[in-house]
Amino acid sequence: MRQQERIRVVVSGRVQGVFYRASTQEEATAIGVTGWVRNLDNGDVEFEAQGTPDQLQQLLQWAQRGPARALVTSLSQEACPLQLHEHRFEVRLCKSRSRRPCATRPS
């Protein structure tokens, strides 16, 4: 088995309401990466991804552009602990500090 790494990424810009989450899931699945993606209540998108360094680099290159309607202005990343029992990349409900649902817009 090749070396696995996991990263947490926060993407800022026009990234909600432009199918960023669904597109991230599609791209990650095509690359063979596991993890999750969700909207943040401040308008950013957050994802964690796990795969080989090459796979993660490929996903990061895509994430800097995003889907056609997105406008990414910044992307930050950090290393995370591996999740050993994760088998797919999923879209999660958003993270809201106030515990209320985030706006429901297509992503």
Short mmCIF file of C-alpha atoms in Angstrom, two decimals:
data_model
loop_
_atom_site.label_atom_id
_atom_site.label_comp_id
_atom_site.label_asym_id
_atom_site.label_seq_id
_atom_site.Cartn_x
_atom_site.Cartn_y
_atom_site.Cartn_z
CA MET A 1 0.00 0.00 0.00
CA ARG A 2 1.31 3.43 -0.93
CA GLN A 3 1.85 6.08 1.73
CA GLN A 4 -1.40 7.83 2.69
CA GLU A 5 -1.75 11.40 3.91
CA ARG A 6 -4.74 13.48 4.99
CA ILE A 7 -5.28 17.20 4.66
CA ARG A 8 -7.89 19.73 5.75
CA VAL A 9 -8.55 22.49 3.24
CA VAL A 10 -10.58 25.70 3.51
CA VAL A 11 -11.53 27.34 0.21
CA SER A 12 -12.63 30.98 0.10
CA GLY A 13 -14.25 33.07 -2.62
CA ARG A 14 -17.44 32.47 -4.57
CA VAL A 15 -17.62 28.80 -3.62
CA GLN A 16 -21.18 28.32 -2.33
CA GLY A 17 -24.13 28.10 -4.69
CA VAL A 18 -21.86 27.13 -7.59
CA PHE A 19 -21.82 23.32 -7.18
CA TYR A 20 -18.42 23.37 -5.44
CA ARG A 21 -19.24 20.58 -2.97
CA ALA A 22 -20.75 18.24 -5.56
CA SER A 23 -17.91 18.95 -7.97
CA THR A 24 -15.32 18.32 -5.25
CA GLN A 25 -16.95 14.98 -4.48
CA GLU A 26 -16.96 14.06 -8.17
CA GLU A 27 -13.31 15.06 -8.65
CA ALA A 28 -12.13 13.34 -5.47
CA THR A 29 -13.96 10.14 -6.38
CA ALA A 30 -12.45 10.16 -9.88
CA ILE A 31 -8.95 10.62 -8.40
CA GLY A 32 -9.54 7.89 -5.80
CA VAL A 33 -9.42 10.09 -2.69
CA THR A 34 -11.59 9.54 0.40
CA GLY A 35 -12.92 12.20 2.78
CA TRP A 36 -15.69 14.76 2.94
CA VAL A 37 -16.69 18.29 1.94
CA ARG A 38 -19.11 20.79 3.54
CA ASN A 39 -20.14 24.44 3.47
CA LEU A 40 -19.16 26.71 6.33
CA ASP A 41 -21.57 29.35 7.56
CA ASN A 42 -19.10 32.13 6.66
CA GLY A 43 -19.39 31.33 2.94
CA ASP A 44 -16.27 29.16 2.68
CA VAL A 45 -16.09 25.47 1.81
CA GLU A 46 -14.10 23.02 3.93
CA PHE A 47 -12.94 19.56 3.00
CA GLU A 48 -10.75 16.79 4.32
CA ALA A 49 -9.14 14.46 1.82
CA GLN A 50 -7.03 11.35 2.20
CA GLY A 51 -4.90 9.65 -0.41
CA THR A 52 -1.38 9.44 -1.73
CA PRO A 53 0.62 12.67 -1.97
CA ASP A 54 0.17 12.63 -5.77
CA GLN A 55 -3.60 12.20 -5.47
CA LEU A 56 -3.87 15.01 -2.93
CA GLN A 57 -1.76 17.31 -5.11
CA GLN A 58 -4.05 16.58 -8.05
CA LEU A 59 -7.13 17.42 -5.95
CA LEU A 60 -5.52 20.62 -4.64
CA GLN A 61 -4.72 21.76 -8.17
CA TRP A 62 -8.36 21.26 -9.11
CA ALA A 63 -9.60 22.94 -5.88
CA GLN A 64 -7.68 26.12 -6.71
CA ARG A 65 -9.90 26.48 -9.80
CA GLY A 66 -13.05 24.63 -8.73
CA PRO A 67 -16.08 24.23 -10.98
CA ALA A 68 -16.78 26.67 -13.81
CA ARG A 69 -19.00 29.05 -11.79
CA ALA A 70 -16.64 29.27 -8.79
CA LEU A 71 -14.15 32.04 -8.14
CA VAL A 72 -11.53 30.84 -5.65
CA THR A 73 -9.69 33.67 -3.92
CA SER A 74 -7.72 31.67 -1.36
CA LEU A 75 -7.06 28.13 -0.26
CA SER A 76 -5.46 27.09 3.04
CA GLN A 77 -4.42 23.60 4.01
CA GLU A 78 -3.07 21.68 6.98
CA ALA A 79 -2.18 18.08 7.76
CA CYS A 80 -4.72 15.94 9.64
CA PRO A 81 -4.65 12.50 11.29
CA LEU A 82 -5.47 9.60 8.99
CA GLN A 83 -8.97 8.07 9.11
CA LEU A 84 -8.45 4.33 8.72
CA HIS A 85 -12.03 3.20 8.10
CA GLU A 86 -13.13 5.72 5.49
CA HIS A 87 -14.07 4.28 2.11
CA ARG A 88 -15.51 7.11 0.03
CA PHE A 89 -15.72 10.87 -0.41
CA GLU A 90 -19.02 12.37 0.76
CA VAL A 91 -20.87 15.67 0.91
CA ARG A 92 -21.72 16.56 4.52
CA LEU A 93 -24.15 19.00 6.05
CA CYS A 94 -22.63 22.38 6.71
CA LYS A 95 -20.86 23.39 9.88
CA SER A 96 -22.75 26.15 11.67
CA ARG A 97 -21.51 27.81 14.83
CA SER A 98 -25.07 28.67 15.83
CA ARG A 99 -26.34 25.09 15.33
CA ARG A 100 -28.90 26.36 12.83
CA PRO A 101 -28.97 24.93 9.31
CA CYS A 102 -26.91 26.81 6.77
CA ALA A 103 -28.68 28.32 3.80
CA THR A 104 -29.80 25.60 1.46
CA ARG A 105 -28.35 26.48 -1.91
CA PRO A 106 -27.17 24.06 -4.54
CA SER A 107 -23.47 23.33 -4.36
#
